[in-house]
Amino acid sequence: MLGGRSKRAGDGRRLTVGGVKLPQVVIVGAGFGGITAAKALGGAPLDVTIVDQHNFHTFSPLLYQVATAGLASDDIAPSVRGIVQPDPNVEARMATVHAIDFERREVQVDNGPSIPYDWLVLAAGAVSSDFGIPGVSEHAIPLKTMADATRIRSRVLRRFEAANANPALVDQGALTFVVAGGGPTGVELCGALAELIEKVLAKDFKHLDVNRAQVVLVEMTDVLLGTFSPRSQAEALRDLRQRGVDVRLGVAIQAVEMSAVHLADNTTIPTTTTIWTAGVKANPMADWLGLEQTERGEIVVLPDLTVPGRPEVFVIGDLAAAKDRHGKPLPQLAPVAMQGGRHVARSIKRRERGQSTRPFRYINKGTMATIGRRAAVAELPFRIRFGGTLGWLSWLGLHLVFLIGFRNRVVVLVNWAWNYVKWDRGNRVILTDDTD
Amino acid sequence: MLGGRSKRAGDGRRLTVGGVKLPQVVIVGAGFGGITAAKALGGAPLDVTIVDQHNFHTFSPLLYQVATAGLASDDIAPSVRGIVQPDPNVEARMATVHAIDFERREVQVDNGPSIPYDWLVLAAGAVSSDFGIPGVSEHAIPLKTMADATRIRSRVLRRFEAANANPALVDQGALTFVVAGGGPTGVELCGALAELIEKVLAKDFKHLDVNRAQVVLVEMTDVLLGTFSPRSQAEALRDLRQRGVDVRLGVAIQAVEMSAVHLADNTTIPTTTTIWTAGVKANPMADWLGLEQTERGEIVVLPDLTVPGRPEVFVIGDLAAAKDRHGKPLPQLAPVAMQGGRHVARSIKRRERGQSTRPFRYINKGTMATIGRRAAVAELPFRIRFGGTLGWLSWLGLHLVFLIGFRNRVVVLVNWAWNYVKWDRGNRVILTDDTD
């Protein structure tokens, strides 16, 4: 037997205090919203369970760096059990939620008995949406999950290996990488791809004319970073074009095929790598929960983030159709989910004390997007903005601070320092079996 | 177009000096032997190509730490192109070798034209061998490749998640992990598994009786670390048992099933996780090359590591049946492969200068095995040995020094420092789709 010295003789019993069962909180989803809610409930007289299909939290703002070989998957994937380990009243469960019985108040999972709840927090987030454009779901790779990021990394590196072995493939678009969507994800991915190719792969592939590689960014509207100020939008456009990215504004993608992308302006781009960052929709869970949804699919919530008629059910983050005080939908950003998580934790504690909930007020602390080496745009409240090196440094600092776990922070910092000083990307290894 | 500022306008032409084509060296395999040979030929008037099915070198001595969540895959997988990037005359190719035409002197690959050679270095290494024991290839996981290591990590963590969701599974062996083979790999894996379970998973799984987890090491002979001194063998056995590992010596595995392992002493161990470190055999390539093999499958070589009758073909590392001056087969260790790689590089340069080759002499600089936190055995020449903390520290230092790439070294050091100080394993994330 192992663990003779182990501190915890485990037991499956419900948490009790003086023989009284604690109220149970179930959180569905270990994204920014769910994790923040779970941590905010740590130490409270509540029996908290956080359920996710993965055993790790994905620090999604850095997925594009895993996709472009700057970081390892593990660096931005702290384990959920590790995150809540210090909180004795919080338990993590790796499980897929099959159904939720709002009458019996229990969550049905795929790998064990149903989990009863007194309070439910739905934080399942969003998934990539193809808007019904033909071929996107079959031939384009989204950048929303860790699996997506490693798939993109493998695909890009495999395309270079294939072109190196058979240069004729370059004419067929083997080295053409099309990114759909000019939001922060698309902009950051394009900047990082351009740097990976020009600074690293150009040296890796000594006999391949890497100058023939192309990164094409296709954006339906006339601007990049639609939610940013015109000045930041112009700066992002200039920086991407300086890095050799072929930015095409005001043109929609009509169809994606195995070996080409068709645009609305009747141009066709030969490529075997299309990455889809053009949009997301609420987690499909929203469709089978039987709760009221907006036309965009999010779950309708009251100002306190509860479901109408179900004051014990909260919805936060990308899954919720939360609005600001002017009735404008809140953006699908990590800070909105995190503030929502803290709000529902406070609300549950208040209600347990017999107090009423308060409406959720999102405080915009700013948004950022990085284009690449010493180039980023940061927009803070009161029209404060930085660009260039200052924007980039503030982006670095912010993301390091928010990255969960000291170890991850140090490893990421080491990787970033190495990448910056050596103009290198140390993680350019193909770890998938994917043989496309 | 990208890379306007890129330094290298690539071309597919053969390397020439003053219009004269350089002699071509093809190295098959990017393990310790192949990489060492390629680096030793860097800068020489030779056109060198190193071919491997992966685009990364696997630092195999640390695979067990990837398998036990101490390191990320990327940390011990430097890209081959990155390793040879500074050497203008060395090119890496990610390809699978289909056949070798020794008459026409060319290597046939799966993804491009055949690669002609003037000098050939076969360094394809070894693969796991099941010795024909029933069920091993179907139900046991080897620990020889990066894919094996991530599969073991996922399997172990999934078994804990399954037992946590359904504690009845523990009686069916969900938390029993059987390791076959008491060599360095088996010993290191068992020590690391025991620490992962007792120090980390015991805290992660608050409601699971982790004390019921078992790590069982099954070794056919009567000793662990057969090639080590009796004192080191005894120390390893004591340290593993202190850590709660159930070490069973002098008993062979008769069969492995999906849910049990059957031993020669008629005992049956219920388990769904059997890890096979009991033996390796030469890469299957040895069987279709048509070269003379030993009964163990390695390729017969002359004292200078060339193939009899083919002075332009060298074989090194685990693929070669190299012998010491007393005619004793050399062990299948990284140092043997690395010294062999340096030897063939020297031999090729000598022959290009019209000089004759010299016989290969392996210099044993010692062997080591780590059992866990501040416990390792190190054996140097002249009967010098350390154990305990000193052995462990020398193991750490040696592996850091040999780990290729400064960045990897720093990241690994950070991970080790974190794991040591926090009694943590930061990479306990399930990244495979494998749903067993």
Short mmCIF file of C-alpha atoms in Angstrom, two decimals, chain B residues 2-418:
data_model
loop_
_atom_site.label_atom_id
_atom_site.label_comp_id
_atom_site.label_asym_id
_atom_site.label_seq_id
_atom_site.Cartn_x
_atom_site.Cartn_y
_atom_site.Cartn_z
CA LEU B 2 6.56 37.05 -45.87
CA GLY B 3 10.16 37.34 -44.86
CA GLY B 4 11.14 40.34 -46.89
CA ARG B 5 13.97 40.61 -44.40
CA SER B 6 14.66 36.91 -44.25
CA LYS B 7 18.36 36.08 -44.55
CA ARG B 8 18.13 32.88 -46.56
CA ALA B 9 16.70 32.74 -50.03
CA GLY B 10 16.45 28.95 -49.99
CA ASP B 11 17.39 26.69 -52.87
CA GLY B 12 17.17 22.94 -53.33
CA ARG B 13 20.65 22.58 -54.81
CA ARG B 14 23.26 20.25 -53.43
CA LEU B 15 25.91 21.89 -51.32
CA THR B 16 28.99 22.61 -53.42
CA VAL B 17 32.40 24.09 -52.77
CA GLY B 18 34.01 25.73 -55.80
CA GLY B 19 31.49 23.94 -58.00
CA VAL B 20 32.46 20.52 -56.62
CA LYS B 21 29.64 18.52 -55.01
CA LEU B 22 30.38 17.61 -51.43
CA PRO B 23 30.24 13.96 -50.34
CA GLN B 24 26.82 13.18 -48.88
CA VAL B 25 26.31 11.69 -45.43
CA VAL B 26 22.86 10.37 -44.48
CA ILE B 27 22.13 9.68 -40.82
CA VAL B 28 19.03 7.57 -40.09
CA GLY B 29 17.64 8.38 -36.65
CA ALA B 30 17.80 11.51 -34.45
CA GLY B 31 18.36 9.79 -31.11
CA PHE B 32 21.48 10.25 -29.01
CA GLY B 33 23.69 8.52 -31.59
CA GLY B 34 22.34 10.26 -34.69
CA ILE B 35 22.27 13.74 -33.17
CA THR B 36 25.81 13.37 -31.81
CA ALA B 37 27.09 12.22 -35.21
CA ALA B 38 25.30 15.10 -37.00
CA LYS B 39 26.72 17.73 -34.62
CA ALA B 40 30.21 16.20 -34.86
CA LEU B 41 30.02 16.53 -38.67
CA GLY B 42 28.87 20.19 -38.48
CA GLY B 43 31.22 22.48 -40.40
CA ALA B 44 33.01 19.59 -42.15
CA PRO B 45 33.25 19.60 -46.01
CA LEU B 46 30.32 17.15 -46.14
CA ASP B 47 26.67 17.47 -47.10
CA VAL B 48 24.88 15.89 -44.12
CA THR B 49 21.20 14.90 -43.89
CA ILE B 50 19.69 13.53 -40.67
CA VAL B 51 16.37 11.72 -41.16
CA ASP B 52 13.87 10.92 -38.43
CA GLN B 53 10.16 10.08 -38.38
CA HIS B 54 9.68 12.84 -35.79
CA ASN B 55 10.76 16.48 -36.02
CA PHE B 56 12.16 16.31 -32.48
CA HIS B 57 14.84 14.50 -30.51
CA THR B 58 13.49 12.65 -27.48
CA PHE B 59 15.60 13.06 -24.33
CA SER B 60 14.54 9.56 -23.30
CA PRO B 61 16.14 9.45 -19.83
CA LEU B 62 13.46 11.92 -18.67
CA LEU B 63 10.46 10.28 -20.37
CA TYR B 64 9.44 8.84 -17.00
CA GLN B 65 9.05 12.40 -15.68
CA VAL B 66 6.71 13.31 -18.54
CA ALA B 67 4.79 10.11 -17.73
CA THR B 68 4.51 11.16 -14.07
CA ALA B 69 3.52 14.80 -14.72
CA GLY B 70 6.84 16.33 -13.64
CA LEU B 71 7.71 17.74 -17.06
CA ALA B 72 5.92 18.75 -20.25
CA SER B 73 6.59 16.79 -23.42
CA ASP B 74 8.06 19.86 -25.09
CA ASP B 75 10.58 20.28 -22.27
CA ILE B 76 12.49 17.17 -23.33
CA ALA B 77 11.78 17.31 -27.08
CA PRO B 78 14.09 19.83 -28.78
CA SER B 79 13.39 20.13 -32.50
CA VAL B 80 15.97 18.41 -34.71
CA ARG B 81 16.05 21.40 -37.07
CA GLY B 82 16.78 23.63 -34.11
CA ILE B 83 19.65 21.41 -32.97
CA VAL B 84 21.37 21.45 -36.37
CA GLN B 85 20.32 25.01 -37.30
CA PRO B 86 23.82 26.45 -36.58
CA ASP B 87 25.46 23.91 -38.90
CA PRO B 88 25.04 25.15 -42.50
CA ASN B 89 26.08 21.77 -43.95
CA VAL B 90 23.58 19.73 -41.92
CA GLU B 91 19.94 19.39 -43.02
CA ALA B 92 17.15 17.72 -41.05
CA ARG B 93 14.41 15.72 -42.75
CA MET B 94 11.19 14.52 -41.12
CA ALA B 95 10.50 11.32 -43.01
CA THR B 96 10.01 7.60 -42.56
CA VAL B 97 12.67 5.39 -44.18
CA HIS B 98 10.99 2.78 -46.38
CA ALA B 99 14.03 1.01 -47.81
CA ILE B 100 17.75 1.37 -48.32
CA ASP B 101 19.40 0.42 -51.61
CA PHE B 102 22.95 -0.43 -50.59
CA GLU B 103 23.98 -1.00 -54.22
CA ARG B 104 22.74 2.34 -55.56
CA ARG B 105 23.59 3.92 -52.23
CA GLU B 106 20.31 5.71 -51.58
CA VAL B 107 17.77 5.92 -48.78
CA GLN B 108 14.12 5.72 -49.83
CA VAL B 109 11.71 7.85 -47.79
CA ASP B 110 7.93 8.17 -47.66
CA ASN B 111 7.60 11.86 -48.51
CA GLY B 112 10.04 12.69 -51.27
CA PRO B 113 12.71 11.49 -53.68
CA SER B 114 15.36 9.03 -52.48
CA ILE B 115 18.33 10.54 -50.68
CA PRO B 116 21.68 9.45 -52.17
CA TYR B 117 24.62 8.88 -49.85
CA ASP B 118 28.34 8.38 -49.95
CA TRP B 119 28.40 7.59 -46.24
CA LEU B 120 25.48 6.09 -44.30
CA VAL B 121 25.04 6.09 -40.53
CA LEU B 122 22.30 3.81 -39.20
CA ALA B 123 21.18 5.04 -35.76
CA ALA B 124 17.52 3.98 -35.62
CA GLY B 125 17.78 2.70 -32.04
CA ALA B 126 15.58 0.16 -30.31
CA VAL B 127 11.89 -0.41 -29.68
CA SER B 128 10.02 -2.06 -26.83
CA SER B 129 10.00 -5.86 -26.94
CA ASP B 130 7.22 -8.01 -25.47
CA PHE B 131 9.29 -11.23 -25.73
CA GLY B 132 6.13 -12.86 -27.10
CA ILE B 133 4.38 -12.72 -23.73
CA PRO B 134 0.61 -12.88 -24.39
CA GLY B 135 -1.30 -9.60 -24.05
CA VAL B 136 1.69 -7.32 -23.60
CA SER B 137 1.44 -5.65 -27.02
CA GLU B 138 -2.35 -5.26 -26.68
CA HIS B 139 -2.75 -4.25 -23.03
CA ALA B 140 0.56 -2.96 -21.68
CA ILE B 141 1.97 0.52 -22.40
CA PRO B 142 5.72 0.70 -23.05
CA LEU B 143 7.83 3.70 -21.97
CA LYS B 144 10.04 4.18 -25.00
CA THR B 145 8.55 7.10 -26.96
CA MET B 146 7.02 10.51 -26.21
CA ALA B 147 3.61 9.16 -27.19
CA ASP B 148 4.07 6.34 -24.65
CA ALA B 149 4.91 8.85 -21.89
CA THR B 150 1.86 11.07 -22.51
CA ARG B 151 -0.31 7.97 -22.76
CA ILE B 152 0.92 6.70 -19.38
CA ARG B 153 0.33 10.13 -17.80
CA SER B 154 -3.21 10.28 -19.17
CA ARG B 155 -3.95 6.67 -18.19
CA VAL B 156 -2.79 7.14 -14.59
CA LEU B 157 -4.70 10.42 -14.12
CA ARG B 158 -7.82 9.02 -15.81
CA ARG B 159 -7.76 6.00 -13.49
CA PHE B 160 -7.78 8.33 -10.48
CA GLU B 161 -10.64 10.37 -11.96
CA ALA B 162 -12.59 7.17 -12.65
CA ALA B 163 -11.98 5.81 -9.12
CA ASN B 164 -12.97 9.18 -7.67
CA ALA B 165 -16.25 9.15 -9.61
CA ASN B 166 -16.90 5.48 -8.81
CA PRO B 167 -14.90 4.18 -5.79
CA ALA B 168 -16.07 0.60 -6.45
CA LEU B 169 -13.54 0.55 -9.30
CA VAL B 170 -10.68 0.53 -6.77
CA ASP B 171 -11.49 -3.10 -5.91
CA GLN B 172 -11.11 -3.89 -9.61
CA GLY B 173 -7.58 -2.47 -9.62
CA ALA B 174 -8.30 1.03 -10.93
CA LEU B 175 -5.59 2.39 -8.61
CA THR B 176 -3.17 -0.51 -9.08
CA PHE B 177 -0.27 0.29 -11.40
CA VAL B 178 1.94 -2.60 -12.43
CA VAL B 179 5.38 -1.86 -13.83
CA ALA B 180 7.16 -4.75 -15.54
CA GLY B 181 10.94 -4.65 -15.42
CA GLY B 182 13.35 -3.66 -12.64
CA GLY B 183 15.93 -1.91 -14.78
CA PRO B 184 16.63 1.83 -14.46
CA THR B 185 13.46 2.79 -16.39
CA GLY B 186 11.19 0.62 -14.24
CA VAL B 187 12.84 1.71 -11.00
CA GLU B 188 12.71 5.42 -11.88
CA LEU B 189 9.11 5.19 -13.06
CA CYS B 190 7.99 3.39 -9.88
CA GLY B 191 9.72 5.91 -7.61
CA ALA B 192 8.20 8.83 -9.50
CA LEU B 193 4.72 7.25 -9.60
CA ALA B 194 4.81 6.61 -5.84
CA GLU B 195 5.77 10.25 -5.19
CA LEU B 196 3.15 11.60 -7.62
CA ILE B 197 0.43 9.58 -5.88
CA GLU B 198 1.45 10.15 -2.27
CA LYS B 199 2.58 13.76 -2.45
CA VAL B 200 0.28 15.24 -5.09
CA LEU B 201 -2.74 13.10 -5.99
CA ALA B 202 -3.46 12.39 -2.30
CA LYS B 203 -4.10 16.14 -1.93
CA ASP B 204 -5.83 16.50 -5.31
CA PHE B 205 -8.41 13.83 -4.57
CA LYS B 206 -9.91 15.00 -1.30
CA HIS B 207 -12.67 12.39 -1.13
CA LEU B 208 -10.76 9.38 -2.48
CA ASP B 209 -8.84 6.99 -0.23
CA VAL B 210 -5.56 7.32 -2.11
CA ASN B 211 -3.94 5.03 0.48
CA ARG B 212 -5.51 2.19 -1.48
CA ALA B 213 -3.42 3.02 -4.56
CA GLN B 214 -0.63 0.55 -5.28
CA VAL B 215 2.48 0.60 -7.43
CA VAL B 216 3.73 -2.92 -8.10
CA LEU B 217 7.16 -3.52 -9.64
CA VAL B 218 7.59 -7.01 -11.11
CA GLU B 219 11.15 -8.13 -11.92
CA MET B 220 11.98 -11.57 -13.30
CA THR B 221 15.46 -11.75 -11.76
CA ASP B 222 16.26 -11.59 -8.06
CA VAL B 223 17.67 -8.05 -8.17
CA LEU B 224 16.78 -4.54 -9.28
CA LEU B 225 19.21 -2.63 -11.54
CA GLY B 226 20.93 -5.82 -12.68
CA THR B 227 23.96 -4.00 -14.08
CA PHE B 228 24.65 -2.12 -10.84
CA SER B 229 26.66 -3.15 -7.76
CA PRO B 230 24.93 -5.22 -5.06
CA ARG B 231 25.09 -2.21 -2.73
CA SER B 232 23.24 0.03 -5.21
CA GLN B 233 20.78 -2.76 -5.92
CA ALA B 234 20.01 -3.12 -2.21
CA GLU B 235 19.73 0.66 -1.80
CA ALA B 236 17.28 0.95 -4.71
CA LEU B 237 15.18 -1.89 -3.30
CA ARG B 238 15.12 -0.33 0.17
CA ASP B 239 14.28 3.16 -1.16
CA LEU B 240 11.44 1.91 -3.37
CA ARG B 241 9.92 -0.13 -0.55
CA GLN B 242 10.24 2.86 1.80
CA ARG B 243 8.17 4.76 -0.75
CA GLY B 244 5.48 2.11 -0.59
CA VAL B 245 6.27 0.36 -3.87
CA ASP B 246 5.36 -3.34 -3.81
CA VAL B 247 8.53 -4.84 -5.33
CA ARG B 248 8.23 -8.47 -6.44
CA LEU B 249 11.54 -10.05 -7.37
CA GLY B 250 12.24 -13.39 -9.02
CA VAL B 251 8.83 -13.69 -10.65
CA ALA B 252 8.04 -13.49 -14.35
CA ILE B 253 4.91 -12.07 -15.98
CA GLN B 254 3.00 -14.82 -17.78
CA ALA B 255 0.24 -12.82 -19.41
CA VAL B 256 -1.31 -9.36 -19.43
CA GLU B 257 -5.05 -8.89 -19.84
CA MET B 258 -7.26 -5.81 -20.09
CA SER B 259 -8.01 -5.98 -16.37
CA ALA B 260 -5.32 -8.16 -14.79
CA VAL B 261 -1.71 -9.31 -14.88
CA HIS B 262 -0.88 -12.99 -14.33
CA LEU B 263 2.45 -13.87 -12.68
CA ALA B 264 4.46 -17.09 -12.87
CA ASP B 265 3.88 -17.74 -9.16
CA ASN B 266 0.17 -18.15 -10.02
CA THR B 267 -0.79 -14.85 -8.43
CA THR B 268 -3.06 -12.51 -10.38
CA ILE B 269 -2.98 -8.74 -9.92
CA PRO B 270 -6.20 -6.93 -10.87
CA THR B 271 -5.12 -3.81 -12.78
CA THR B 272 -6.09 -1.79 -15.82
CA THR B 273 -2.67 -0.18 -16.09
CA THR B 274 0.39 -2.25 -16.92
CA ILE B 275 3.55 -0.46 -18.00
CA TRP B 276 6.14 -2.49 -19.87
CA THR B 277 9.81 -1.58 -19.32
CA ALA B 278 11.06 -5.17 -19.30
CA GLY B 279 13.00 -5.10 -22.52
CA VAL B 280 13.86 -3.66 -25.89
CA LYS B 281 14.91 -5.03 -29.25
CA ALA B 282 16.62 -3.48 -32.25
CA ASN B 283 14.47 -1.24 -34.47
CA PRO B 284 12.41 -3.45 -36.86
CA MET B 285 14.39 -1.78 -39.64
CA ALA B 286 17.16 -4.27 -38.78
CA ASP B 287 14.92 -7.09 -39.98
CA TRP B 288 14.30 -5.76 -43.49
CA LEU B 289 17.67 -4.18 -44.22
CA GLY B 290 19.05 -7.58 -45.21
CA LEU B 291 22.20 -7.11 -43.17
CA GLU B 292 23.63 -9.78 -40.86
CA GLN B 293 21.95 -9.74 -37.42
CA THR B 294 22.68 -11.26 -34.03
CA GLU B 295 20.11 -13.56 -32.43
CA ARG B 296 18.92 -10.47 -30.52
CA GLY B 297 18.31 -8.69 -33.82
CA GLU B 298 21.06 -6.06 -33.75
CA ILE B 299 23.15 -5.52 -36.84
CA VAL B 300 26.57 -7.19 -36.80
CA VAL B 301 29.37 -4.64 -37.11
CA LEU B 302 33.17 -4.72 -37.38
CA PRO B 303 35.27 -3.12 -34.62
CA ASP B 304 35.12 0.25 -36.49
CA LEU B 305 31.29 0.04 -36.44
CA THR B 306 31.05 -0.53 -40.21
CA VAL B 307 28.95 -3.31 -41.73
CA PRO B 308 31.08 -6.25 -42.98
CA GLY B 309 31.72 -5.75 -46.70
CA ARG B 310 30.19 -2.24 -46.67
CA PRO B 311 32.87 0.14 -45.39
CA GLU B 312 30.62 3.12 -46.27
CA VAL B 313 27.84 1.96 -43.89
CA PHE B 314 28.15 2.57 -40.14
CA VAL B 315 25.79 1.35 -37.40
CA ILE B 316 25.72 2.91 -33.92
CA GLY B 317 23.77 2.80 -30.69
CA ASP B 318 21.08 0.25 -29.82
CA LEU B 319 20.85 -0.86 -33.46
CA ALA B 320 24.47 -2.08 -33.51
CA ALA B 321 25.86 -5.29 -32.02
CA ALA B 322 29.02 -3.49 -30.92
CA LYS B 323 31.36 -5.26 -28.53
CA ASP B 324 34.00 -4.16 -26.08
CA ARG B 325 37.64 -5.29 -26.35
CA HIS B 326 36.79 -8.50 -24.52
CA GLY B 327 34.08 -9.34 -27.03
CA LYS B 328 31.28 -8.53 -24.56
CA PRO B 329 28.24 -6.78 -26.09
CA LEU B 330 28.07 -3.07 -25.17
CA PRO B 331 25.05 -2.02 -23.08
CA GLN B 332 22.08 -0.24 -24.72
CA LEU B 333 22.80 3.15 -23.14
CA ALA B 334 22.80 6.75 -24.40
CA PRO B 335 26.57 7.18 -23.73
CA VAL B 336 27.38 4.19 -25.97
CA ALA B 337 25.30 5.72 -28.78
CA MET B 338 26.83 9.20 -28.29
CA GLN B 339 30.41 7.92 -28.24
CA GLY B 340 29.57 5.81 -31.30
CA GLY B 341 28.23 8.92 -33.05
CA ARG B 342 31.44 10.82 -32.37
CA HIS B 343 33.48 7.81 -33.50
CA VAL B 344 31.76 7.46 -36.89
CA ALA B 345 32.01 11.23 -37.48
CA ARG B 346 35.77 10.96 -36.89
CA SER B 347 35.96 7.83 -39.06
CA ILE B 348 34.17 9.49 -42.00
CA LYS B 349 36.49 12.50 -41.81
CA ARG B 350 39.54 10.21 -41.65
CA ARG B 351 38.40 8.17 -44.64
CA GLU B 352 37.68 11.36 -46.61
CA ARG B 353 41.30 12.26 -45.92
CA GLY B 354 42.40 8.84 -47.15
CA GLN B 355 43.21 7.58 -43.66
CA SER B 356 42.00 4.28 -42.24
CA THR B 357 39.38 3.97 -39.49
CA ARG B 358 40.17 2.98 -35.94
CA PRO B 359 38.27 0.47 -33.80
CA PHE B 360 35.53 1.93 -31.55
CA ARG B 361 36.38 1.88 -27.85
CA TYR B 362 33.54 2.63 -25.43
CA ILE B 363 34.67 4.46 -22.30
CA ASN B 364 32.27 3.77 -19.42
CA LYS B 365 31.83 7.05 -17.55
CA GLY B 366 29.30 5.56 -15.18
CA THR B 367 25.60 4.83 -14.92
CA MET B 368 22.88 6.26 -12.71
CA ALA B 369 19.32 5.65 -11.65
CA THR B 370 17.13 7.90 -9.52
CA ILE B 371 14.54 6.49 -7.17
CA GLY B 372 13.01 9.80 -6.21
CA ARG B 373 13.36 12.84 -4.01
CA ARG B 374 16.95 12.89 -2.77
CA ALA B 375 17.47 9.24 -3.60
CA ALA B 376 19.52 7.94 -6.50
CA VAL B 377 22.40 5.58 -7.17
CA ALA B 378 25.38 6.62 -9.29
CA GLU B 379 28.19 4.28 -10.26
CA LEU B 380 31.41 5.63 -11.71
CA PRO B 381 34.49 3.77 -12.94
CA PHE B 382 37.06 2.46 -10.43
CA ARG B 383 34.25 1.26 -8.12
CA ILE B 384 33.32 4.83 -7.14
CA ARG B 385 29.66 5.06 -6.21
CA PHE B 386 27.31 7.47 -4.49
CA GLY B 387 23.80 6.99 -3.20
CA GLY B 388 21.18 9.07 -1.44
CA THR B 389 21.26 12.84 -1.76
CA LEU B 390 24.72 12.99 -3.33
CA GLY B 391 23.73 10.45 -5.97
CA TRP B 392 20.52 12.39 -6.57
CA LEU B 393 22.31 15.73 -6.97
CA SER B 394 24.85 14.26 -9.39
CA TRP B 395 21.97 12.71 -11.33
CA LEU B 396 20.23 16.11 -11.54
CA GLY B 397 23.37 17.89 -12.68
CA LEU B 398 24.33 15.30 -15.26
CA HIS B 399 20.88 15.21 -16.84
CA LEU B 400 20.67 19.00 -16.94
CA VAL B 401 24.06 19.20 -18.64
CA PHE B 402 23.18 16.63 -21.26
CA LEU B 403 19.70 17.98 -21.95
CA ILE B 404 20.05 19.72 -25.30
CA GLY B 405 19.28 23.44 -25.48
CA PHE B 406 19.73 26.11 -22.86
CA ARG B 407 16.04 26.94 -22.83
CA ASN B 408 15.04 23.34 -22.16
CA ARG B 409 17.58 23.23 -19.33
CA VAL B 410 16.17 26.33 -17.66
CA VAL B 411 12.56 25.21 -18.04
CA VAL B 412 13.41 21.77 -16.68
CA LEU B 413 15.31 23.33 -13.78
CA VAL B 414 12.34 25.56 -12.97
CA ASN B 415 10.02 22.57 -13.04
CA TRP B 416 12.34 20.53 -10.83
CA ALA B 417 12.79 23.38 -8.34
CA TRP B 418 9.03 23.86 -8.18
#
